[in-house]
Every structure is written in C-alpha cells, then in structure tokens.
Amino acid sequence: MAALKYAGLEDTDSEDELPPGWEERTTKDGWVYYANHDEMKTQWEHPKTGKKRRCAGDLPYGWEQETDDKGQVFYVDHINKRTTYFDPRQAFTVEDVQPKPKRYDANTSALEILEGRDLSDRVVVITGANSGIGFETARSFALHGAHVILACRNMTRASEAVSLMQQEWHKARVEAMTLDLASLSSVKEFAEAFKAKNLALHILVCNAAVGTQPWKLTEDGLESTFQICHLGHFYLVQCLQDVLRCSAPARVVAVSSESHRFTGLVDSCGKVDLTLLSPPKKDYWSMLAYNRAKLCNILFSNELHRRLSPHGVSCNAVHPGNMMYTSIHRSWWLMTLFFNLARPFTKSMSVVHLESQLCTCPRTATTLIQL
Ligand SMILES: NC(=O)c1ccc[n+]([C@@H]2O[C@H](COP(=O)([O-])OP(=O)(O)OC[C@H]3O[C@@H](n4cnc5c(N)ncnc54)[C@H](OP(=O)(O)O)[C@@H]3O)[C@@H](O)[C@H]2O)c1
C-alpha cells in the first residue's frame, strides 16, 4: 500500500473496500446497508464513499431466499445443494443514483421537456394546432409517441401540419379534425365525432386564440375574440368532461397569457360585469377583449381544477412566454410591427415554412403540459 501511495495510486481500485470492523449486508428487497461491529451500528451509506448501493438484479437461477427460526435471512442454492447467509446479489451491486431534477428555463423547448418520455399510451387533443405554439406542442407530443388530434378550423392548414409532423417521423400518430371555436354547434359536432372514435382523452390543450381581430359577432351572437379564446373552450371541456373523467389521470391545459393582468372583469361596485365579456362594437378594443378572455381562461382553469381534480383530472393555465413570433398578431399591422421589433429579444424560434403560410415553432417552457 505504501508503494501505491507513493506512486499516487492509493485509491485506484480500493475505493469500495470496507474499513476494518465493517460488514456489507443486504435487506430482503435488495438494498445494501453497512454494519459496524465495533460501534454496533448500521447505516445505508458506504462508510468510505458515502454512496448508497442496491443489488443490480434478482437472485441467480436456482437460488431462494428463506428465513430461519431467529428471523435471519439465508440463501439456498438448490442446484449445488448448499446454504449461506451471504446474499449472492451482493456480488453485483450498483450505485443508487438519484436522478437530478431537471431544470427548465425560458429557452427550454417542449421537446426537451418531454425528453425520455414514452407517451404511446396517451391521447392528446390540441386546439389551434396547425400553427405557432399549438403546432410545436402537437409535434412534441407526436414525436414522443402520443396519439395527437389537431382540432382546427381550417382543414387545409391542419392537413399540412399533419403531413409536416409525419415527414419528421413517419410513425407519428397525428390526425386533424374540424373544430371552429367561433361556433358552438361546431364544438358540439367535434365532441361527438371525437367520442365516436371511442378513444380515451388524457390531455386536452385549449390553445387556439385570436388576438387582434376587428369586432365581429359569431353565429351565436357573441363577440368573436371572447367566444374563440374562452367560451368555445369552456363548452368543449363541458362536452368532453365525461371522457376526461373516464381517462383519469387526465389533464386540461388552458393556454392563457400574462396579459390577463392588464384588465379586470368587475364593475365599479366590485361585481362581475358580464357585458364586458361580449361588448358591442362601440366599446370594443381587440387587445382588451383578448386580455379579458385570457383572464377568463385562468378563472375557468382554477374552477375546473377545483371541480375535476377529485376525479383525477387536473387543470392548469399556462403563460407560454411574451411576444413569441407566431401568427397571433396577423390581423393588426401595429401588433405585427411590435412583434417584429421584439423578435430578436424574445424566445428563440425554429421556423418551419408551411408553403405560403409562416408557421413558427416557439421554444416554449410547457412544463404544465408534462404528464
Ligand atoms: N405568441 C405569444 O407571444 C403568446 C403570448 C401569450 C399567450 N399566447 C397564447 O398562445 C396560444 C397560441 O397562440 P399562438 O401565439 O401560437 O398564435 P397562432 O399561431 O395564431 O395560433 C392560434 C391558433 O388558433 C387557431 N384558431 C383561431 N381561431 C380559431 C377558431 N375559431 N377555431 C379553431 N381554431 C382557431 C388558429 O387557426 P388558423 O391558423 O386557422 O387561424 C391557430 O392555429 C394562444 O392561446 C395565445 O393566447 C401567445
């Protein structure tokens, strides 16, 4: 040893060697612990390395674990007809490495968050998944094996998104279904068509939105930003609630926005003013309508969580990041200008072209979309 120490090799292969007075033992279920005969104590950590170890596998073929009259465990080798108190698994122990919790930040992509996850037994529905954040979310789920349904109002754009994902991975299980959130009857038809497939529903991402469009009434007589961003999703969840509950553990994710902070829904007496939700043209400002709808997303998600979590369905609202360059700004030149100016300073993007349509894939920290 002195010679090795002199050569600087003292610890090369003796790291696991126990100091005098110590003995290595295993529990019935294969965890290694260390007994000190001098101090009459036991501990889980190796007295030299401080590491925990466990047996790497089962008992060798032909061996059995038994307990004697005093309760001490011994091992029977039926093939060689011998018994021993030494656990043969001790020859093959491995370090018990605690996986370090992953850290996510603003540059983490949805793909990185799902890394290593097998979602092949999950069914996911994402509204507005033909572009932007919805597209990237759908793509990330699909590349991890989930069966993903893109619920979109425009089937041409949706089919292009489906084929892009299938080009990336030919086994991607993605399909497009028609859903126009500006029409309550379309929402109902979507829910019925989905139920007719007899699929489970583990994740419902309420992502679709419009942000800057001029005042318009829907066929249901409601202001369209409010209906598309909030009410349509509200109704969709009501229609699919039974499937979600039967598929528990399941979750609903409402893609909201930080911008919900810049508005309120109460009047001067502190009461919720429902006329603010679907205002007439003279009182309409698209950004305000968007912010109110995003506030509704959060309130809805909180209440939904309160009601559904006892049934195994959790609900969360998520802010995906500020001013990510998607097509959300497209209906208003001023907002397009702001998004362009902010583009170099906001989250990085990987851009995918859908023929003439610009479809951007934001790198979002979609931690709430994790399973
Ligand atoms: N981008 C940001 O900086 C940002 C920031 C905070 C929150 N968000 C939220 O992130 C979510 C996704 O937005 P995005 O930025 O990815 O915008 P986006 O690229 O414009 O995506 C919106 C999606 O919603 C769909 N959609 C619009 N009206 C619909 C309707 N009536 N029925 C069904 N689908 C409809 C759009 O379909 P079409 O292609 O057919 O129009 C599109 O696929 C939104 O909820 C938004 O509020 C975005």
mmCIF file of N, CA and C in Angstrom, residues 76-201:
data_model
loop_
_atom_site.group_PDB
_atom_site.id
_atom_site.type_symbol
_atom_site.label_atom_id
_atom_site.label_comp_id
_atom_site.label_asym_id
_atom_site.label_seq_id
_atom_site.Cartn_x
_atom_site.Cartn_y
_atom_site.Cartn_z
ATOM 1 N N VAL A 76 -30.575 -20.246 -0.204
ATOM 2 C CA VAL A 76 -30.429 -21.659 -0.548
ATOM 3 C C VAL A 76 -30.116 -21.772 -2.036
ATOM 4 N N ASP A 77 -28.993 -22.468 -2.309
ATOM 5 C CA ASP A 77 -28.622 -22.732 -3.700
ATOM 6 C C ASP A 77 -29.082 -24.158 -4.009
ATOM 7 N N HIS A 78 -30.249 -24.294 -4.619
ATOM 8 C CA HIS A 78 -30.854 -25.606 -4.827
ATOM 9 C C HIS A 78 -30.050 -26.457 -5.809
ATOM 10 N N ILE A 79 -29.355 -25.815 -6.728
ATOM 11 C CA ILE A 79 -28.627 -26.601 -7.732
ATOM 12 C C ILE A 79 -27.404 -27.267 -7.101
ATOM 13 N N ASN A 80 -26.651 -26.474 -6.322
ATOM 14 C CA ASN A 80 -25.435 -27.031 -5.689
ATOM 15 C C ASN A 80 -25.689 -27.529 -4.274
ATOM 16 N N LYS A 81 -26.965 -27.511 -3.846
ATOM 17 C CA LYS A 81 -27.376 -28.031 -2.529
ATOM 18 C C LYS A 81 -26.526 -27.446 -1.406
ATOM 19 N N ARG A 82 -26.559 -26.153 -1.260
ATOM 20 C CA ARG A 82 -25.827 -25.510 -0.156
ATOM 21 C C ARG A 82 -26.600 -24.275 0.311
ATOM 22 N N THR A 83 -26.326 -23.869 1.549
ATOM 23 C CA THR A 83 -26.962 -22.666 2.090
ATOM 24 C C THR A 83 -25.877 -21.709 2.572
ATOM 25 N N THR A 84 -26.232 -20.434 2.579
ATOM 26 C CA THR A 84 -25.273 -19.423 3.027
ATOM 27 C C THR A 84 -26.038 -18.203 3.546
ATOM 28 N N TYR A 85 -25.422 -17.483 4.466
ATOM 29 C CA TYR A 85 -26.029 -16.228 4.925
ATOM 30 C C TYR A 85 -25.578 -15.050 4.051
ATOM 31 N N PHE A 86 -24.674 -15.334 3.122
ATOM 32 C CA PHE A 86 -24.180 -14.275 2.234
ATOM 33 C C PHE A 86 -25.143 -14.124 1.045
ATOM 34 N N ASP A 87 -25.638 -12.924 0.843
ATOM 35 C CA ASP A 87 -26.565 -12.676 -0.272
ATOM 36 C C ASP A 87 -25.775 -12.685 -1.587
ATOM 37 N N PRO A 88 -26.027 -13.654 -2.479
ATOM 38 C CA PRO A 88 -25.224 -13.709 -3.715
ATOM 39 C C PRO A 88 -25.387 -12.460 -4.582
ATOM 40 N N ARG A 89 -26.470 -11.720 -4.371
ATOM 41 C CA ARG A 89 -26.668 -10.498 -5.173
ATOM 42 C C ARG A 89 -25.648 -9.424 -4.816
ATOM 43 N N GLN A 90 -25.024 -9.589 -3.632
ATOM 44 C CA GLN A 90 -24.041 -8.583 -3.214
ATOM 45 C C GLN A 90 -22.858 -8.493 -4.168
ATOM 46 N N ALA A 91 -22.658 -9.560 -4.942
ATOM 47 C CA ALA A 91 -21.553 -9.539 -5.917
ATOM 48 C C ALA A 91 -21.851 -8.550 -7.044
ATOM 49 N N PHE A 92 -23.117 -8.226 -7.190
ATOM 50 C CA PHE A 92 -23.494 -7.326 -8.302
ATOM 51 C C PHE A 92 -24.340 -6.164 -7.782
ATOM 52 N N THR A 93 -23.710 -5.257 -7.075
ATOM 53 C CA THR A 93 -24.459 -4.093 -6.599
ATOM 54 C C THR A 93 -24.141 -2.884 -7.472
ATOM 55 N N VAL A 94 -25.102 -1.982 -7.529
ATOM 56 C CA VAL A 94 -24.874 -0.760 -8.308
ATOM 57 C C VAL A 94 -25.149 0.447 -7.416
ATOM 58 N N GLU A 95 -24.555 1.540 -7.795
ATOM 59 C CA GLU A 95 -24.751 2.770 -7.042
ATOM 60 C C GLU A 95 -26.193 3.240 -7.221
ATOM 61 N N ASP A 96 -26.814 3.666 -6.124
ATOM 62 C CA ASP A 96 -28.191 4.159 -6.244
ATOM 63 C C ASP A 96 -28.139 5.643 -6.584
ATOM 64 N N VAL A 97 -28.189 5.913 -7.857
ATOM 65 C CA VAL A 97 -28.056 7.313 -8.287
ATOM 66 C C VAL A 97 -29.435 7.961 -8.305
ATOM 67 N N GLN A 98 -29.588 9.009 -7.539
ATOM 68 C CA GLN A 98 -30.846 9.775 -7.533
ATOM 69 C C GLN A 98 -30.864 10.655 -8.774
ATOM 70 N N PRO A 99 -31.845 10.479 -9.670
ATOM 71 C CA PRO A 99 -31.849 11.361 -10.835
ATOM 72 C C PRO A 99 -32.038 12.811 -10.403
ATOM 73 N N LYS A 100 -31.162 13.677 -10.911
ATOM 74 C CA LYS A 100 -31.262 15.081 -10.530
ATOM 75 C C LYS A 100 -32.490 15.689 -11.176
ATOM 76 N N PRO A 101 -33.287 16.477 -10.441
ATOM 77 C CA PRO A 101 -34.447 17.091 -11.078
ATOM 78 C C PRO A 101 -33.994 18.006 -12.205
ATOM 79 N N LYS A 102 -34.713 17.900 -13.339
ATOM 80 C CA LYS A 102 -34.312 18.733 -14.467
ATOM 81 C C LYS A 102 -34.672 20.180 -14.197
ATOM 82 N N ARG A 103 -33.862 21.067 -14.726
ATOM 83 C CA ARG A 103 -34.169 22.482 -14.581
ATOM 84 C C ARG A 103 -34.590 23.022 -15.943
ATOM 85 N N TYR A 104 -35.674 23.762 -15.939
ATOM 86 C CA TYR A 104 -36.160 24.343 -17.184
ATOM 87 C C TYR A 104 -36.032 25.862 -17.105
ATOM 88 N N ASP A 105 -35.819 26.469 -18.236
ATOM 89 C CA ASP A 105 -35.825 27.930 -18.256
ATOM 90 C C ASP A 105 -36.532 28.400 -19.523
ATOM 91 N N ALA A 106 -36.463 29.699 -19.768
ATOM 92 C CA ALA A 106 -37.217 30.272 -20.870
ATOM 93 C C ALA A 106 -36.790 29.732 -22.226
ATOM 94 N N ASN A 107 -35.601 29.159 -22.299
ATOM 95 C CA ASN A 107 -35.155 28.643 -23.591
ATOM 96 C C ASN A 107 -35.414 27.159 -23.768
ATOM 97 N N THR A 108 -36.018 26.535 -22.750
ATOM 98 C CA THR A 108 -36.281 25.105 -22.858
ATOM 99 C C THR A 108 -37.407 24.864 -23.863
ATOM 100 N N SER A 109 -37.222 23.916 -24.738
ATOM 101 C CA SER A 109 -38.267 23.633 -25.727
ATOM 102 C C SER A 109 -39.189 22.536 -25.207
ATOM 103 N N ALA A 110 -40.369 22.458 -25.812
ATOM 104 C CA ALA A 110 -41.327 21.412 -25.428
ATOM 105 C C ALA A 110 -40.701 20.040 -25.643
ATOM 106 N N LEU A 111 -39.932 19.898 -26.705
ATOM 107 C CA LEU A 111 -39.276 18.609 -26.979
ATOM 108 C C LEU A 111 -38.310 18.235 -25.862
ATOM 109 N N GLU A 112 -37.583 19.227 -25.362
ATOM 110 C CA GLU A 112 -36.617 18.944 -24.290
ATOM 111 C C GLU A 112 -37.350 18.523 -23.015
ATOM 112 N N ILE A 113 -38.490 19.155 -22.759
ATOM 113 C CA ILE A 113 -39.228 18.825 -21.541
ATOM 114 C C ILE A 113 -39.734 17.382 -21.592
ATOM 115 N N LEU A 114 -40.117 16.947 -22.775
ATOM 116 C CA LEU A 114 -40.666 15.591 -22.887
ATOM 117 C C LEU A 114 -39.587 14.529 -23.103
ATOM 118 N N GLU A 115 -38.343 14.953 -23.143
ATOM 119 C CA GLU A 115 -37.244 14.033 -23.443
ATOM 120 C C GLU A 115 -37.306 12.768 -22.580
ATOM 121 N N GLY A 116 -37.202 11.641 -23.223
ATOM 122 C CA GLY A 116 -37.187 10.368 -22.497
ATOM 123 C C GLY A 116 -38.556 9.845 -22.118
ATOM 124 N N ARG A 117 -39.627 10.591 -22.423
ATOM 125 C CA ARG A 117 -40.971 10.137 -22.038
ATOM 126 C C ARG A 117 -41.573 9.284 -23.148
ATOM 127 N N ASP A 118 -42.188 8.188 -22.756
ATOM 128 C CA ASP A 118 -42.911 7.372 -23.724
ATOM 129 C C ASP A 118 -44.396 7.683 -23.550
ATOM 130 N N LEU A 119 -44.983 8.353 -24.527
ATOM 131 C CA LEU A 119 -46.392 8.763 -24.416
ATOM 132 C C LEU A 119 -47.277 7.935 -25.333
ATOM 133 N N SER A 120 -46.807 6.734 -25.675
ATOM 134 C CA SER A 120 -47.544 5.965 -26.680
ATOM 135 C C SER A 120 -48.925 5.503 -26.195
ATOM 136 N N ASP A 121 -49.166 5.585 -24.893
ATOM 137 C CA ASP A 121 -50.499 5.210 -24.420
ATOM 138 C C ASP A 121 -51.374 6.441 -24.129
ATOM 139 N N ARG A 122 -50.968 7.599 -24.636
ATOM 140 C CA ARG A 122 -51.712 8.832 -24.349
ATOM 141 C C ARG A 122 -52.411 9.381 -25.592
ATOM 142 N N VAL A 123 -53.599 9.912 -25.362
ATOM 143 C CA VAL A 123 -54.329 10.586 -26.441
ATOM 144 C C VAL A 123 -54.406 12.067 -26.079
ATOM 145 N N VAL A 124 -54.034 12.900 -27.043
ATOM 146 C CA VAL A 124 -53.953 14.338 -26.789
ATOM 147 C C VAL A 124 -54.781 15.083 -27.836
ATOM 148 N N VAL A 125 -55.578 16.031 -27.376
ATOM 149 C CA VAL A 125 -56.293 16.918 -28.313
ATOM 150 C C VAL A 125 -55.751 18.328 -28.099
ATOM 151 N N ILE A 126 -55.376 18.986 -29.197
ATOM 152 C CA ILE A 126 -54.870 20.364 -29.092
ATOM 153 C C ILE A 126 -55.655 21.241 -30.055
ATOM 154 N N THR A 127 -56.249 22.286 -29.529
ATOM 155 C CA THR A 127 -56.991 23.193 -30.405
ATOM 156 C C THR A 127 -56.015 24.181 -31.047
ATOM 157 N N GLY A 128 -56.322 24.562 -32.277
ATOM 158 C CA GLY A 128 -55.457 25.516 -32.984
ATOM 159 C C GLY A 128 -54.036 25.008 -33.117
ATOM 160 N N ALA A 129 -53.909 23.717 -33.509
ATOM 161 C CA ALA A 129 -52.581 23.100 -33.523
ATOM 162 C C ALA A 129 -51.914 23.167 -34.889
ATOM 163 N N ASN A 130 -52.500 23.908 -35.826
ATOM 164 C CA ASN A 130 -51.881 23.968 -37.153
ATOM 165 C C ASN A 130 -50.774 25.016 -37.233
ATOM 166 N N SER A 131 -50.641 25.839 -36.186
ATOM 167 C CA SER A 131 -49.582 26.841 -36.248
ATOM 168 C C SER A 131 -49.083 27.181 -34.848
ATOM 169 N N GLY A 132 -47.978 27.930 -34.821
ATOM 170 C CA GLY A 132 -47.472 28.514 -33.579
ATOM 171 C C GLY A 132 -47.244 27.529 -32.448
ATOM 172 N N ILE A 133 -47.663 27.946 -31.273
ATOM 173 C CA ILE A 133 -47.430 27.171 -30.059
ATOM 174 C C ILE A 133 -48.170 25.831 -30.112
ATOM 175 N N GLY A 134 -49.366 25.848 -30.667
ATOM 176 C CA GLY A 134 -50.157 24.619 -30.784
ATOM 177 C C GLY A 134 -49.451 23.602 -31.660
ATOM 178 N N PHE A 135 -48.887 24.074 -32.761
ATOM 179 C CA PHE A 135 -48.177 23.179 -33.671
ATOM 180 C C PHE A 135 -46.980 22.547 -32.969
ATOM 181 N N GLU A 136 -46.201 23.378 -32.293
ATOM 182 C CA GLU A 136 -44.994 22.867 -31.633
ATOM 183 C C GLU A 136 -45.343 21.886 -30.510
ATOM 184 N N THR A 137 -46.434 22.183 -29.817
ATOM 185 C CA THR A 137 -46.871 21.285 -28.738
ATOM 186 C C THR A 137 -47.304 19.942 -29.324
ATOM 187 N N ALA A 138 -48.112 20.004 -30.393
ATOM 188 C CA ALA A 138 -48.596 18.774 -31.037
ATOM 189 C C ALA A 138 -47.416 17.958 -31.559
ATOM 190 N N ARG A 139 -46.491 18.639 -32.197
ATOM 191 C CA ARG A 139 -45.307 17.978 -32.771
ATOM 192 C C ARG A 139 -44.511 17.270 -31.666
ATOM 193 N N SER A 140 -44.332 17.953 -30.548
ATOM 194 C CA SER A 140 -43.542 17.375 -29.453
ATOM 195 C C SER A 140 -44.226 16.139 -28.884
ATOM 196 N N PHE A 141 -45.534 16.219 -28.707
ATOM 197 C CA PHE A 141 -46.259 15.034 -28.213
ATOM 198 C C PHE A 141 -46.171 13.900 -29.221
ATOM 199 N N ALA A 142 -46.374 14.234 -30.505
ATOM 200 C CA ALA A 142 -46.383 13.189 -31.544
ATOM 201 C C ALA A 142 -45.027 12.501 -31.635
ATOM 202 N N LEU A 143 -43.949 13.280 -31.531
ATOM 203 C CA LEU A 143 -42.613 12.687 -31.622
ATOM 204 C C LEU A 143 -42.293 11.824 -30.399
ATOM 205 N N HIS A 144 -43.116 11.931 -29.374
ATOM 206 C CA HIS A 144 -42.940 11.058 -28.213
ATOM 207 C C HIS A 144 -43.982 9.954 -28.186
ATOM 208 N N GLY A 145 -44.620 9.733 -29.293
ATOM 209 C CA GLY A 145 -45.473 8.555 -29.449
ATOM 210 C C GLY A 145 -46.946 8.745 -29.157
ATOM 211 N N ALA A 146 -47.346 9.927 -28.675
ATOM 212 C CA ALA A 146 -48.766 10.118 -28.327
ATOM 213 C C ALA A 146 -49.634 10.126 -29.590
ATOM 214 N N HIS A 147 -50.891 9.757 -29.413
ATOM 215 C CA HIS A 147 -51.872 9.893 -30.490
ATOM 216 C C HIS A 147 -52.416 11.324 -30.395
ATOM 217 N N VAL A 148 -52.099 12.141 -31.379
ATOM 218 C CA VAL A 148 -52.422 13.568 -31.268
ATOM 219 C C VAL A 148 -53.491 13.962 -32.278
ATOM 220 N N ILE A 149 -54.500 14.656 -31.776
ATOM 221 C CA ILE A 149 -55.562 15.151 -32.655
ATOM 222 C C ILE A 149 -55.476 16.668 -32.734
ATOM 223 N N LEU A 150 -55.298 17.153 -33.938
ATOM 224 C CA LEU A 150 -55.204 18.591 -34.170
ATOM 225 C C LEU A 150 -56.623 19.099 -34.438
ATOM 226 N N ALA A 151 -57.153 19.845 -33.498
ATOM 227 C CA ALA A 151 -58.530 20.344 -33.639
ATOM 228 C C ALA A 151 -58.466 21.748 -34.236
ATOM 229 N N CYS A 152 -58.751 21.848 -35.534
ATOM 230 C CA CYS A 152 -58.508 23.104 -36.249
ATOM 231 C C CYS A 152 -59.716 23.524 -37.084
ATOM 232 N N ARG A 153 -59.780 24.823 -37.344
ATOM 233 C CA ARG A 153 -60.938 25.305 -38.121
ATOM 234 C C ARG A 153 -60.696 25.171 -39.625
ATOM 235 N N ASN A 154 -59.432 25.152 -40.034
ATOM 236 C CA ASN A 154 -59.137 25.108 -41.462
ATOM 237 C C ASN A 154 -58.433 23.784 -41.781
ATOM 238 N N MET A 155 -59.149 22.909 -42.505
ATOM 239 C CA MET A 155 -58.628 21.563 -42.743
ATOM 240 C C MET A 155 -57.414 21.540 -43.667
ATOM 241 N N THR A 156 -57.321 22.533 -44.565
ATOM 242 C CA THR A 156 -56.147 22.562 -45.452
ATOM 243 C C THR A 156 -54.898 22.820 -44.616
ATOM 244 N N ARG A 157 -54.970 23.848 -43.758
ATOM 245 C CA ARG A 157 -53.812 24.168 -42.919
ATOM 246 C C ARG A 157 -53.518 23.024 -41.949
ATOM 247 N N ALA A 158 -54.594 22.407 -41.436
ATOM 248 C CA ALA A 158 -54.408 21.316 -40.471
ATOM 249 C C ALA A 158 -53.736 20.115 -41.139
ATOM 250 N N SER A 159 -54.156 19.799 -42.370
ATOM 251 C CA SER A 159 -53.564 18.641 -43.067
ATOM 252 C C SER A 159 -52.095 18.904 -43.378
ATOM 253 N N GLU A 160 -51.769 20.150 -43.689
ATOM 254 C CA GLU A 160 -50.360 20.476 -43.944
ATOM 255 C C GLU A 160 -49.532 20.260 -42.676
ATOM 256 N N ALA A 161 -50.118 20.650 -41.550
ATOM 257 C CA ALA A 161 -49.406 20.456 -40.268
ATOM 258 C C ALA A 161 -49.228 18.965 -39.998
ATOM 259 N N VAL A 162 -50.266 18.174 -40.261
ATOM 260 C CA VAL A 162 -50.182 16.726 -40.044
ATOM 261 C C VAL A 162 -49.065 16.142 -40.902
ATOM 262 N N SER A 163 -49.040 16.536 -42.200
ATOM 263 C CA SER A 163 -48.017 15.914 -43.051
ATOM 264 C C SER A 163 -46.610 16.382 -42.666
ATOM 265 N N LEU A 164 -46.488 17.613 -42.168
ATOM 266 C CA LEU A 164 -45.157 18.052 -41.692
ATOM 267 C C LEU A 164 -44.661 17.161 -40.558
ATOM 268 N N MET A 165 -45.571 16.849 -39.635
ATOM 269 C CA MET A 165 -45.173 16.013 -38.496
ATOM 270 C C MET A 165 -44.849 14.600 -38.971
ATOM 271 N N GLN A 166 -45.633 14.114 -39.951
ATOM 272 C CA GLN A 166 -45.368 12.754 -40.428
ATOM 273 C C GLN A 166 -44.101 12.682 -41.280
ATOM 274 N N GLN A 167 -43.763 13.814 -41.902
ATOM 275 C CA GLN A 167 -42.484 13.835 -42.631
ATOM 276 C C GLN A 167 -41.329 13.724 -41.649
ATOM 277 N N GLU A 168 -41.527 14.358 -40.488
ATOM 278 C CA GLU A 168 -40.464 14.327 -39.492
ATOM 279 C C GLU A 168 -40.305 12.928 -38.889
ATOM 280 N N TRP A 169 -41.428 12.263 -38.673
ATOM 281 C CA TRP A 169 -41.393 10.885 -38.165
ATOM 282 C C TRP A 169 -42.570 10.130 -38.769
ATOM 283 N N HIS A 170 -42.248 9.171 -39.624
ATOM 284 C CA HIS A 170 -43.322 8.524 -40.388
ATOM 285 C C HIS A 170 -44.313 7.767 -39.508
ATOM 286 N N LYS A 171 -43.900 7.448 -38.269
ATOM 287 C CA LYS A 171 -44.827 6.712 -37.394
ATOM 288 C C LYS A 171 -45.678 7.643 -36.527
ATOM 289 N N ALA A 172 -45.522 8.944 -36.695
ATOM 290 C CA ALA A 172 -46.276 9.897 -35.850
ATOM 291 C C ALA A 172 -47.785 9.651 -36.018
ATOM 292 N N ARG A 173 -48.450 9.485 -34.887
ATOM 293 C CA ARG A 173 -49.904 9.227 -34.954
ATOM 294 C C ARG A 173 -50.639 10.553 -34.782
ATOM 295 N N VAL A 174 -50.783 11.263 -35.884
ATOM 296 C CA VAL A 174 -51.441 12.571 -35.833
ATOM 297 C C VAL A 174 -52.593 12.598 -36.823
ATOM 298 N N GLU A 175 -53.656 13.221 -36.428
ATOM 299 C CA GLU A 175 -54.785 13.380 -37.343
ATOM 300 C C GLU A 175 -55.439 14.735 -37.091
ATOM 301 N N ALA A 176 -56.112 15.226 -38.114
ATOM 302 C CA ALA A 176 -56.775 16.527 -37.987
ATOM 303 C C ALA A 176 -58.290 16.328 -37.931
ATOM 304 N N MET A 177 -58.932 17.121 -37.083
ATOM 305 C CA MET A 177 -60.401 17.106 -37.021
ATOM 306 C C MET A 177 -60.894 18.551 -37.033
ATOM 307 N N THR A 178 -62.080 18.739 -37.585
ATOM 308 C CA THR A 178 -62.602 20.105 -37.694
ATOM 309 C C THR A 178 -63.176 20.590 -36.370
ATOM 310 N N LEU A 179 -62.725 21.771 -35.986
ATOM 311 C CA LEU A 179 -63.289 22.438 -34.795
ATOM 312 C C LEU A 179 -63.206 23.938 -35.023
ATOM 313 N N ASP A 180 -64.356 24.570 -35.088
ATOM 314 C CA ASP A 180 -64.371 26.037 -35.175
ATOM 315 C C ASP A 180 -64.931 26.559 -33.860
ATOM 316 N N LEU A 181 -64.057 27.151 -33.070
ATOM 317 C CA LEU A 181 -64.482 27.599 -31.736
ATOM 318 C C LEU A 181 -65.442 28.774 -31.793
ATOM 319 N N ALA A 182 -65.547 29.396 -32.985
ATOM 320 C CA ALA A 182 -66.481 30.511 -33.116
ATOM 321 C C ALA A 182 -67.912 30.012 -33.338
ATOM 322 N N SER A 183 -68.087 28.702 -33.278
ATOM 323 C CA SER A 183 -69.427 28.141 -33.487
ATOM 324 C C SER A 183 -69.675 27.055 -32.443
ATOM 325 N N LEU A 184 -70.673 27.286 -31.601
ATOM 326 C CA LEU A 184 -70.944 26.308 -30.541
ATOM 327 C C LEU A 184 -71.400 24.982 -31.141
ATOM 328 N N SER A 185 -72.113 25.057 -32.297
ATOM 329 C CA SER A 185 -72.550 23.786 -32.905
ATOM 330 C C SER A 185 -71.338 23.021 -33.452
ATOM 331 N N SER A 186 -70.317 23.731 -33.944
ATOM 332 C CA SER A 186 -69.108 23.051 -34.414
ATOM 333 C C SER A 186 -68.397 22.376 -33.243
ATOM 334 N N VAL A 187 -68.379 23.045 -32.101
ATOM 335 C CA VAL A 187 -67.744 22.462 -30.908
ATOM 336 C C VAL A 187 -68.457 21.159 -30.534
ATOM 337 N N LYS A 188 -69.792 21.229 -30.576
ATOM 338 C CA LYS A 188 -70.576 20.036 -30.221
ATOM 339 C C LYS A 188 -70.309 18.900 -31.218
ATOM 340 N N GLU A 189 -70.281 19.273 -32.509
ATOM 341 C CA GLU A 189 -70.023 18.254 -33.541
ATOM 342 C C GLU A 189 -68.641 17.636 -33.364
ATOM 343 N N PHE A 190 -67.672 18.481 -33.034
ATOM 344 C CA PHE A 190 -66.322 17.960 -32.813
ATOM 345 C C PHE A 190 -66.344 16.946 -31.670
ATOM 346 N N ALA A 191 -66.992 17.332 -30.564
ATOM 347 C CA ALA A 191 -67.013 16.455 -29.377
ATOM 348 C C ALA A 191 -67.693 15.129 -29.718
ATOM 349 N N GLU A 192 -68.774 15.208 -30.490
ATOM 350 C CA GLU A 192 -69.480 13.963 -30.845
ATOM 351 C C GLU A 192 -68.612 13.091 -31.755
ATOM 352 N N ALA A 193 -67.955 13.742 -32.726
ATOM 353 C CA ALA A 193 -67.088 12.982 -33.641
ATOM 354 C C ALA A 193 -65.928 12.364 -32.875
ATOM 355 N N PHE A 194 -65.415 13.095 -31.898
ATOM 356 C CA PHE A 194 -64.309 12.553 -31.110
ATOM 357 C C PHE A 194 -64.786 11.353 -30.288
ATOM 358 N N LYS A 195 -65.967 11.504 -29.676
ATOM 359 C CA LYS A 195 -66.484 10.401 -28.850
ATOM 360 C C LYS A 195 -66.764 9.165 -29.696
ATOM 361 N N ALA A 196 -67.170 9.394 -30.948
ATOM 362 C CA ALA A 196 -67.476 8.260 -31.834
ATOM 363 C C ALA A 196 -66.230 7.422 -32.115
ATOM 364 N N LYS A 197 -65.066 7.996 -31.901
ATOM 365 C CA LYS A 197 -63.813 7.248 -32.123
ATOM 366 C C LYS A 197 -63.521 6.293 -30.971
ATOM 367 N N ASN A 198 -64.261 6.430 -29.878
ATOM 368 C CA ASN A 198 -64.059 5.586 -28.693
ATOM 369 C C ASN A 198 -62.631 5.614 -28.162
ATOM 370 N N LEU A 199 -62.057 6.791 -28.171
ATOM 371 C CA LEU A 199 -60.699 6.947 -27.656
ATOM 372 C C LEU A 199 -60.762 7.506 -26.236
ATOM 373 N N ALA A 200 -59.690 7.290 -25.490
ATOM 374 C CA ALA A 200 -59.571 7.988 -24.204
ATOM 375 C C ALA A 200 -59.128 9.419 -24.503
ATOM 376 N N LEU A 201 -59.144 10.265 -23.507
ATOM 377 C CA LEU A 201 -58.592 11.620 -23.677
ATOM 378 C C LEU A 201 -57.792 11.950 -22.423
#
